[in-house]
Tab-separated table of C-alpha atoms in Angstrom:
chain	number	residue	atom	x	y	z
A	1	MET	CA	-0.048	-0.116	-0.049
A	2	LYS	CA	1.292	3.556	-0.616
A	3	TYR	CA	-0.347	5.518	2.151
A	4	ILE	CA	-0.637	2.589	4.814
A	5	ARG	CA	1.932	1.021	7.209
A	6	PHE	CA	0.762	-1.865	9.480
A	7	PHE	CA	2.498	-1.881	12.705
A	8	GLU	CA	4.492	-4.955	11.716
A	9	GLU	CA	6.030	-2.622	9.086
A	10	LEU	CA	7.116	0.136	11.524
A	11	GLY	CA	9.755	1.032	14.144
A	12	LEU	CA	11.219	3.954	15.638
A	13	SER	CA	13.091	5.251	12.551
A	14	ASP	CA	9.775	5.942	11.038
A	15	VAL	CA	8.883	9.071	13.245
A	16	ALA	CA	8.986	11.119	9.995
A	17	MET	CA	6.525	8.892	8.402
A	18	VAL	CA	3.963	8.172	10.918
A	19	GLY	CA	4.844	10.301	13.984
A	20	GLY	CA	6.093	9.302	17.376
A	21	LYS	CA	3.260	7.468	18.800
A	22	ASN	CA	2.750	4.941	15.505
A	23	ALA	CA	6.345	4.751	15.288
A	24	SER	CA	6.510	3.646	19.015
A	25	LEU	CA	3.394	1.207	18.550
A	26	GLY	CA	5.230	-0.721	15.481
A	27	GLU	CA	8.856	-0.928	17.521
A	28	MET	CA	6.810	-2.242	20.378
A	29	TYR	CA	4.564	-4.640	18.170
A	30	CYS	CA	7.770	-5.946	16.393
A	31	GLN	CA	10.252	-6.062	18.903
A	32	LEU	CA	8.604	-6.499	22.553
A	33	THR	CA	5.824	-9.009	21.481
A	34	GLU	CA	8.428	-11.662	21.718
A	35	LYS	CA	9.047	-10.760	25.032
A	36	GLY	CA	5.750	-11.099	26.381
A	37	ILE	CA	4.165	-7.931	25.951
A	38	LYS	CA	0.742	-7.758	24.402
A	39	ILE	CA	-0.039	-5.054	22.055
A	40	PRO	CA	-3.107	-4.814	19.753
A	41	ASN	CA	-2.348	-4.709	15.975
A	42	GLY	CA	-3.183	-1.684	13.979
A	43	PHE	CA	-1.990	0.355	10.815
A	44	ALA	CA	-1.130	3.613	10.681
A	45	THR	CA	-1.918	6.370	7.713
A	46	THR	CA	1.565	8.095	6.481
A	47	ALA	CA	2.371	11.713	6.455
A	48	ASP	CA	2.367	11.623	2.681
A	49	ALA	CA	-1.392	10.431	3.247
A	50	TYR	CA	-2.198	13.902	4.952
A	51	TRP	CA	-0.219	15.665	2.264
A	52	HIS	CA	-2.017	13.830	-0.486
A	53	TYR	CA	-5.519	14.811	1.175
A	54	ILE	CA	-4.371	18.564	1.794
A	55	GLU	CA	-3.254	18.990	-1.752
A	56	TYR	CA	-6.313	16.986	-3.263
A	57	ASN	CA	-8.309	19.684	-1.477
A	58	ASN	CA	-6.272	22.542	-2.220
A	59	LEU	CA	-5.876	23.591	0.960
A	60	THR	CA	-2.331	24.580	1.544
A	61	ASP	CA	-2.956	28.198	0.742
A	62	GLU	CA	-6.107	28.478	2.386
A	63	ILE	CA	-4.484	27.091	5.664
A	64	ALA	CA	-1.388	29.769	5.229
A	65	THR	CA	-4.014	32.366	4.572
A	66	THR	CA	-6.058	31.744	7.487
A	67	LEU	CA	-3.213	31.634	10.016
A	68	ASP	CA	-1.335	34.692	8.681
A	69	GLY	CA	-0.733	37.466	11.365
A	70	LEU	CA	-2.432	35.091	14.194
A	71	ASP	CA	-1.758	36.821	17.423
A	72	THR	CA	-2.068	33.230	19.600
A	73	GLY	CA	-2.091	35.467	22.898
A	74	ASP	CA	-5.822	36.687	21.672
A	75	MET	CA	-7.784	34.025	22.600
A	76	LYS	CA	-10.942	34.687	20.533
A	77	LYS	CA	-8.994	35.151	17.431
A	78	LEU	CA	-7.106	31.932	18.191
A	79	ALA	CA	-10.732	29.829	18.820
A	80	ALA	CA	-12.261	31.689	15.522
A	81	CYS	CA	-8.768	30.536	13.481
A	82	GLY	CA	-9.085	27.118	15.186
A	83	GLN	CA	-12.570	26.728	14.481
A	84	GLN	CA	-12.273	27.845	10.697
A	85	LEU	CA	-9.454	25.602	9.850
A	86	ARG	CA	-10.842	22.352	11.574
A	87	SER	CA	-14.059	22.838	9.927
A	88	MET	CA	-12.226	23.274	6.471
A	89	ILE	CA	-10.250	20.321	6.982
A	90	ALA	CA	-12.866	17.963	8.277
A	91	HIS	CA	-15.451	18.353	5.532
A	92	ALA	CA	-12.988	18.428	2.523
A	93	THR	CA	-12.889	15.101	0.542
A	94	MET	CA	-11.214	12.106	1.206
A	95	PRO	CA	-9.147	10.759	-2.129
A	96	ASP	CA	-10.205	7.602	-3.735
A	97	ASP	CA	-6.982	6.018	-3.567
A	98	LEU	CA	-6.354	6.818	0.583
A	99	GLU	CA	-9.891	6.005	1.146
A	100	SER	CA	-9.918	2.475	-0.561
A	101	GLU	CA	-6.462	1.944	1.253
A	102	ILE	CA	-7.779	2.531	4.595
A	103	ILE	CA	-11.132	0.348	3.913
A	104	GLU	CA	-8.638	-2.361	2.864
A	105	ALA	CA	-6.649	-2.384	6.219
A	106	TYR	CA	-9.385	-2.178	8.167
A	107	ARG	CA	-10.818	-5.296	6.195
A	108	ARG	CA	-7.713	-7.085	6.841
A	109	LEU	CA	-7.386	-6.185	10.854
A	110	ALA	CA	-11.019	-7.393	11.288
A	111	ILE	CA	-10.101	-10.849	9.528
A	112	GLN	CA	-6.931	-10.827	12.102
A	113	TYR	CA	-9.417	-10.484	15.024
A	114	ASP	CA	-12.302	-12.463	13.518
A	115	GLU	CA	-14.606	-9.379	14.786
A	116	GLN	CA	-17.580	-7.877	12.604
A	117	PRO	CA	-17.605	-4.926	12.865
A	118	LEU	CA	-14.034	-4.349	14.392
A	119	ALA	CA	-13.810	-1.928	17.125
A	120	VAL	CA	-10.929	0.207	16.722
A	121	SER	CA	-9.227	3.542	18.243
A	122	VAL	CA	-8.329	6.431	15.969
A	123	ARG	CA	-5.657	8.276	17.107
A	124	SER	CA	-3.471	11.356	16.083
A	125	SER	CA	0.400	11.172	15.849
A	126	ALA	CA	1.983	14.114	14.509
A	127	THR	CA	5.289	13.845	12.745
A	128	ALA	CA	7.495	16.091	14.860
A	129	GLU	CA	5.439	14.194	17.912
A	130	ASP	CA	7.463	13.287	21.196
A	131	LEU	CA	10.770	14.556	20.887
A	132	PRO	CA	12.680	15.130	23.867
A	133	GLU	CA	12.625	18.624	24.044
A	134	ALA	CA	8.893	18.965	22.876
A	135	SER	CA	5.920	16.924	23.374
A	136	PHE	CA	2.781	17.207	21.149
A	137	ALA	CA	0.792	14.356	23.201
A	138	GLY	CA	-2.565	14.890	23.681
A	139	GLN	CA	-2.939	17.995	21.560
A	140	GLN	CA	-4.949	16.270	18.720
A	141	GLU	CA	-8.014	14.414	18.952
A	142	SER	CA	-8.562	10.867	19.857
A	143	TYR	CA	-11.652	8.707	18.856
A	144	LEU	CA	-12.784	5.190	20.613
A	145	ASN	CA	-14.795	2.650	19.599
A	146	VAL	CA	-15.039	3.510	16.166
A	147	ARG	CA	-16.733	0.660	14.098
A	148	GLY	CA	-17.131	0.355	10.452
A	149	ALA	CA	-15.052	1.165	7.302
A	150	ALA	CA	-17.013	4.302	6.704
A	151	HIS	CA	-17.089	5.604	10.306
A	152	VAL	CA	-13.009	4.983	10.444
A	153	VAL	CA	-12.568	7.101	7.137
A	154	GLU	CA	-14.490	9.969	8.624
A	155	HIS	CA	-12.688	9.713	11.633
A	156	VAL	CA	-9.253	9.648	9.955
A	157	LYS	CA	-10.710	13.328	8.469
A	158	GLN	CA	-11.637	14.268	11.922
A	159	VAL	CA	-8.135	13.438	13.030
A	160	TYR	CA	-6.536	15.249	10.303
A	161	ALA	CA	-8.335	18.387	11.343
A	162	SER	CA	-7.371	18.105	14.930
A	163	LEU	CA	-3.782	19.378	13.931
A	164	PHE	CA	-5.485	22.535	14.295
A	165	THR	CA	-6.963	22.461	17.933
A	166	ASN	CA	-6.343	25.823	19.576
A	167	ARG	CA	-3.852	24.474	22.087
A	168	ALA	CA	-1.798	22.631	19.167
A	169	ILE	CA	-1.786	26.298	17.053
A	170	SER	CA	-0.393	27.954	20.163
A	171	TYR	CA	1.982	25.109	20.862
A	172	ARG	CA	3.563	25.255	17.751
A	173	VAL	CA	3.922	28.692	17.469
A	174	ASP	CA	6.043	28.748	21.097
A	175	LYS	CA	7.890	26.094	19.993
A	176	GLY	CA	8.895	27.554	16.886
A	177	PHE	CA	7.458	24.666	14.681
A	178	ASP	CA	6.293	25.625	10.805
A	179	HIS	CA	2.295	24.950	10.868
A	180	LEU	CA	2.708	23.822	7.255
A	181	LYS	CA	5.608	21.234	8.144
A	182	VAL	CA	4.172	19.232	10.789
A	183	ALA	CA	1.946	16.371	9.374
A	184	LEU	CA	-0.499	13.948	10.851
A	185	SER	CA	-0.689	10.391	10.825
A	186	ALA	CA	-3.692	8.379	11.978
A	187	GLY	CA	-3.215	5.332	14.045
A	188	ILE	CA	-6.045	2.729	13.861
A	189	GLN	CA	-5.676	0.236	16.552
A	190	LYS	CA	-7.960	-2.955	17.564
A	191	MET	CA	-9.710	-1.926	20.734
A	192	VAL	CA	-8.947	-3.622	24.037
A	193	ARG	CA	-12.356	-4.041	26.115
A	194	SER	CA	-11.165	-2.189	29.012
A	195	ASP	CA	-14.889	-0.828	29.142
A	196	LEU	CA	-15.579	-4.174	30.889
A	197	ALA	CA	-12.294	-4.150	33.144
A	198	SER	CA	-9.800	-1.192	33.768
A	199	ALA	CA	-7.325	1.083	31.952
A	200	GLY	CA	-4.812	3.648	33.310
A	201	VAL	CA	-1.284	5.124	32.920
A	202	MET	CA	2.225	4.153	34.144
A	203	PHE	CA	5.498	5.800	34.031
A	204	SER	CA	8.950	3.926	34.858
A	205	ILE	CA	9.780	7.098	37.078
A	206	ASP	CA	8.488	8.235	40.165
A	207	THR	CA	6.800	11.773	38.721
A	208	GLU	CA	6.684	13.202	42.041
A	209	THR	CA	10.736	13.422	42.751
A	210	GLY	CA	12.000	11.949	39.395
A	211	PHE	CA	13.366	8.644	41.442
A	212	ASN	CA	14.286	6.426	38.535
A	213	ASP	CA	13.765	3.060	40.591
A	214	ALA	CA	10.083	3.153	41.138
A	215	VAL	CA	7.143	2.573	38.362
A	216	PHE	CA	4.258	4.382	39.225
A	217	ILE	CA	1.007	3.032	38.145
A	218	THR	CA	-2.286	4.597	37.844
A	219	GLY	CA	-5.785	2.863	37.113
A	220	ALA	CA	-9.499	3.320	36.811
A	221	TYR	CA	-12.683	1.375	35.972
A	222	GLY	CA	-13.559	1.622	31.864
A	223	LEU	CA	-11.604	2.836	29.018
A	224	GLY	CA	-8.484	4.928	29.859
A	225	GLU	CA	-9.194	8.419	28.475
A	226	ASN	CA	-10.620	9.346	31.906
A	227	VAL	CA	-7.180	8.639	33.415
A	228	VAL	CA	-5.141	10.347	30.784
A	229	GLN	CA	-7.483	13.604	30.791
A	230	GLY	CA	-7.178	13.700	34.343
A	231	SER	CA	-10.965	13.587	35.179
A	232	VAL	CA	-11.223	10.737	37.385
A	233	ARG	CA	-9.156	10.059	40.580
A	234	PRO	CA	-7.362	6.795	40.146
A	235	ASP	CA	-5.794	4.142	42.440
A	236	GLU	CA	-1.950	4.799	42.421
A	237	ALA	CA	0.904	2.038	43.113
A	238	TYR	CA	4.395	1.992	43.459
A	239	VAL	CA	6.521	-0.839	42.459
A	240	PHE	CA	10.660	-0.975	43.561
A	241	LYS	CA	12.336	-2.024	40.105
A	242	PRO	CA	15.610	-3.214	41.745
A	243	LEU	CA	13.871	-5.868	43.554
A	244	LEU	CA	11.481	-6.455	41.403
A	245	LYS	CA	14.019	-7.501	38.875
A	246	ASP	CA	15.604	-9.798	41.065
A	247	GLY	CA	12.121	-11.872	41.334
A	248	TYR	CA	10.798	-10.300	44.319
A	249	ARG	CA	7.250	-8.782	44.720
A	250	ALA	CA	8.233	-5.694	45.137
A	251	LEU	CA	5.059	-3.562	45.787
A	252	LEU	CA	6.044	-0.385	47.947
A	253	GLY	CA	2.550	0.628	48.503
A	254	ARG	CA	-0.597	1.495	46.675
A	255	THR	CA	-3.714	4.157	47.516
A	256	LEU	CA	-7.347	3.621	46.843
A	257	GLY	CA	-8.632	6.133	44.332
A	258	GLU	CA	-12.480	7.355	44.261
A	259	LYS	CA	-12.974	5.972	40.551
A	260	ALA	CA	-16.370	7.548	40.619
A	261	MET	CA	-17.334	7.493	36.807
A	262	LYS	CA	-15.946	5.300	34.118
A	263	MET	CA	-16.041	5.589	30.488
A	264	VAL	CA	-17.680	2.614	28.768
A	265	TYR	CA	-19.080	1.874	25.013
A	266	SER	CA	-22.603	3.108	23.939
A	267	GLU	CA	-24.779	1.921	20.963
A	268	SER	CA	-24.348	5.462	19.314
A	269	LEU	CA	-22.242	5.424	16.303
A	270	LYS	CA	-22.360	9.357	16.750
A	271	SER	CA	-21.090	9.505	20.515
A	272	PRO	CA	-19.561	5.902	20.802
A	273	THR	CA	-18.353	6.546	24.462
A	274	LYS	CA	-20.133	7.395	27.576
A	275	ASN	CA	-19.344	7.820	31.115
A	276	VAL	CA	-21.409	6.054	33.558
A	277	HIS	CA	-21.572	6.206	37.767
A	278	VAL	CA	-19.300	3.508	39.316
A	279	PRO	CA	-21.219	1.804	42.270
A	280	ILE	CA	-19.836	2.831	45.522
A	281	GLU	CA	-18.824	-0.984	46.583
A	282	ASP	CA	-16.887	-1.099	43.285
A	283	GLN	CA	-14.990	2.231	43.995
A	284	ARG	CA	-13.884	0.581	47.617
A	285	VAL	CA	-12.147	-2.279	45.579
A	286	TYR	CA	-8.950	-1.747	43.664
A	287	CYS	CA	-9.382	-1.906	40.177
A	288	LEU	CA	-6.148	-4.137	39.740
A	289	THR	CA	-4.796	-7.213	41.867
A	290	GLU	CA	-1.385	-7.298	43.227
A	291	ASP	CA	-0.405	-10.009	40.662
A	292	GLU	CA	-1.513	-7.512	37.728
A	293	LEU	CA	0.300	-4.416	39.281
A	294	LEU	CA	3.561	-6.361	39.228
A	295	LYS	CA	2.898	-7.854	35.851
A	296	LEU	CA	2.442	-4.274	34.529
A	297	ALA	CA	5.700	-3.047	36.118
A	298	GLU	CA	7.441	-5.792	34.692
A	299	TYR	CA	6.136	-4.559	31.272
A	300	ALA	CA	7.394	-1.238	32.292
A	301	VAL	CA	10.813	-2.029	32.960
A	302	THR	CA	11.421	-4.234	29.799
A	303	ILE	CA	9.797	-1.153	27.857
A	304	GLU	CA	12.046	0.987	29.482
A	305	GLU	CA	15.066	-1.105	28.983
A	306	HIS	CA	14.326	-1.319	25.250
A	307	TYR	CA	14.215	2.399	24.632
A	308	SER	CA	17.235	3.132	26.956
A	309	GLU	CA	19.224	0.609	24.537
A	310	LEU	CA	18.010	2.335	21.810
A	311	THR	CA	18.891	5.757	22.707
A	312	GLY	CA	22.202	5.115	24.562
A	313	HIS	CA	20.929	6.497	28.037
A	314	LEU	CA	18.316	5.945	30.798
A	315	GLN	CA	14.806	6.841	28.929
A	316	PRO	CA	12.112	6.752	31.506
A	317	MET	CA	8.846	6.132	29.629
A	318	ASP	CA	5.199	7.273	29.690
A	319	ILE	CA	2.924	4.020	29.100
A	320	GLU	CA	-0.806	3.512	28.578
A	321	TRP	CA	-2.366	0.395	29.774
A	322	ALA	CA	-5.612	-1.520	29.373
A	323	LYS	CA	-7.016	-4.966	30.645
A	324	ASP	CA	-9.168	-6.694	28.389
A	325	GLY	CA	-12.420	-7.605	30.465
A	326	LYS	CA	-12.966	-10.801	28.106
A	327	SER	CA	-9.884	-12.299	28.399
A	328	GLY	CA	-8.431	-10.928	31.407
A	329	GLU	CA	-5.371	-9.996	29.539
A	330	LEU	CA	-3.179	-6.778	29.955
A	331	PHE	CA	-2.077	-4.975	26.970
A	332	ILE	CA	-0.072	-2.094	26.441
A	333	VAL	CA	-1.671	0.288	24.066
A	334	GLN	CA	0.735	3.309	23.930
A	335	ALA	CA	4.291	4.366	25.280
A	336	ARG	CA	6.095	7.459	24.772
A	337	PRO	CA	9.291	8.727	26.361
A	338	GLU	CA	8.443	10.750	29.303
A	339	THR	CA	9.245	14.649	28.435
A	340	VAL	CA	8.142	16.460	31.700
A	341	HIS	CA	9.519	15.107	35.042
A	342	SER	CA	12.496	13.352	33.525
A	343	GLN	CA	13.601	16.948	32.398
A	344	ARG	CA	13.071	18.765	35.640
A	345	ASP	CA	16.163	19.769	37.635
A	346	TYR	CA	15.909	17.885	41.185
A	347	GLN	CA	18.772	20.110	42.732
A	348	VAL	CA	16.067	22.880	42.778
A	349	ILE	CA	13.346	22.925	44.980
A	350	GLU	CA	10.345	25.053	44.325
A	351	SER	CA	7.527	26.120	46.614
A	352	TYR	CA	4.466	28.000	45.969
A	353	LYS	CA	2.071	30.044	48.151
A	354	LEU	CA	-1.437	30.740	47.611
A	355	HIS	CA	-2.384	34.554	48.729
A	356	GLU	CA	-6.247	34.201	47.971
A	357	LEU	CA	-8.975	31.997	46.962
A	358	SER	CA	-11.062	32.262	43.990
A	359	MET	CA	-13.771	30.278	42.047
A	360	ILE	CA	-12.564	27.044	40.933
A	361	LEU	CA	-12.608	26.809	37.197
A	362	ALA	CA	-11.454	23.490	36.489
A	363	GLN	CA	-10.079	20.624	38.627
A	364	GLY	CA	-8.624	17.146	37.996
A	365	LYS	CA	-5.673	14.717	38.239
A	366	SER	CA	-2.556	16.413	36.741
């Protein structure tokens, strides 16, 4: 295929083609599956596919004109500009050759998993994403429980449009990236039925102190998006890496989170996920067993060691995991270099004092 690459065809050297997220998924699928780490298969549209879409619809000059002279400090103008660009791109026409390749790749994936219609996630992966000095992660959109070839094609268009979220436009200006030199790859991956179990995020570093010898695991019921977005208080646990490597059950401690809501599948194709209340008796129970925490920590250590070997230095990782409620298996659905806490200077202590209280505009888990 000209515009599609399956994970088995990708590795970390393909960031320029499919972005950091999809290149990393390909790297793990090819190199870490044999080490016992389960990664759901999928495929990615290439940067050439994005440019083909933009050029086919003659959008290059329109994008440049709309962005010309934009002051990202003016929130109203930034919002209006972003909305105009997203609408322009989302409502453009998908080229026939690219559409047929997406449909064929989705058909092959559905055959592999013997599921009709196959539920997939459609996520963004920018071609300059997850560089050590700049992380584009989370700035574009992700779509979960997408079913049917036509809906996959439509959500790829939505992902392309999300290259111009207000946050992404502002970030590129701040970091000096040319808007017309950053492309977007859409990653289409088989969904893990964590709506029937749990999911979350883990780090191969303690995010509070930068301590390298701990794995920090967070999790909550349902799809992992609520944990990623910080909209739910998850369970938390720490595992001590040196003793874990020596075969000990090195769980340092765990904290019960509120987990008041969970994201599950809905029957609506327009809104394929929804949040529902978690019964109080489930909130009072950990979403993972101790054995599952230790297994995830082993995954984190293996992933960190692999990426550290590739980079030639210790590379802390930011990893998304999901538990399948049907099979009970644990999967890794994403991994990227950790670009915040590992970059901080821990020789300096910063303290803050709040001098006055005001109305709370937003709250959550950072």
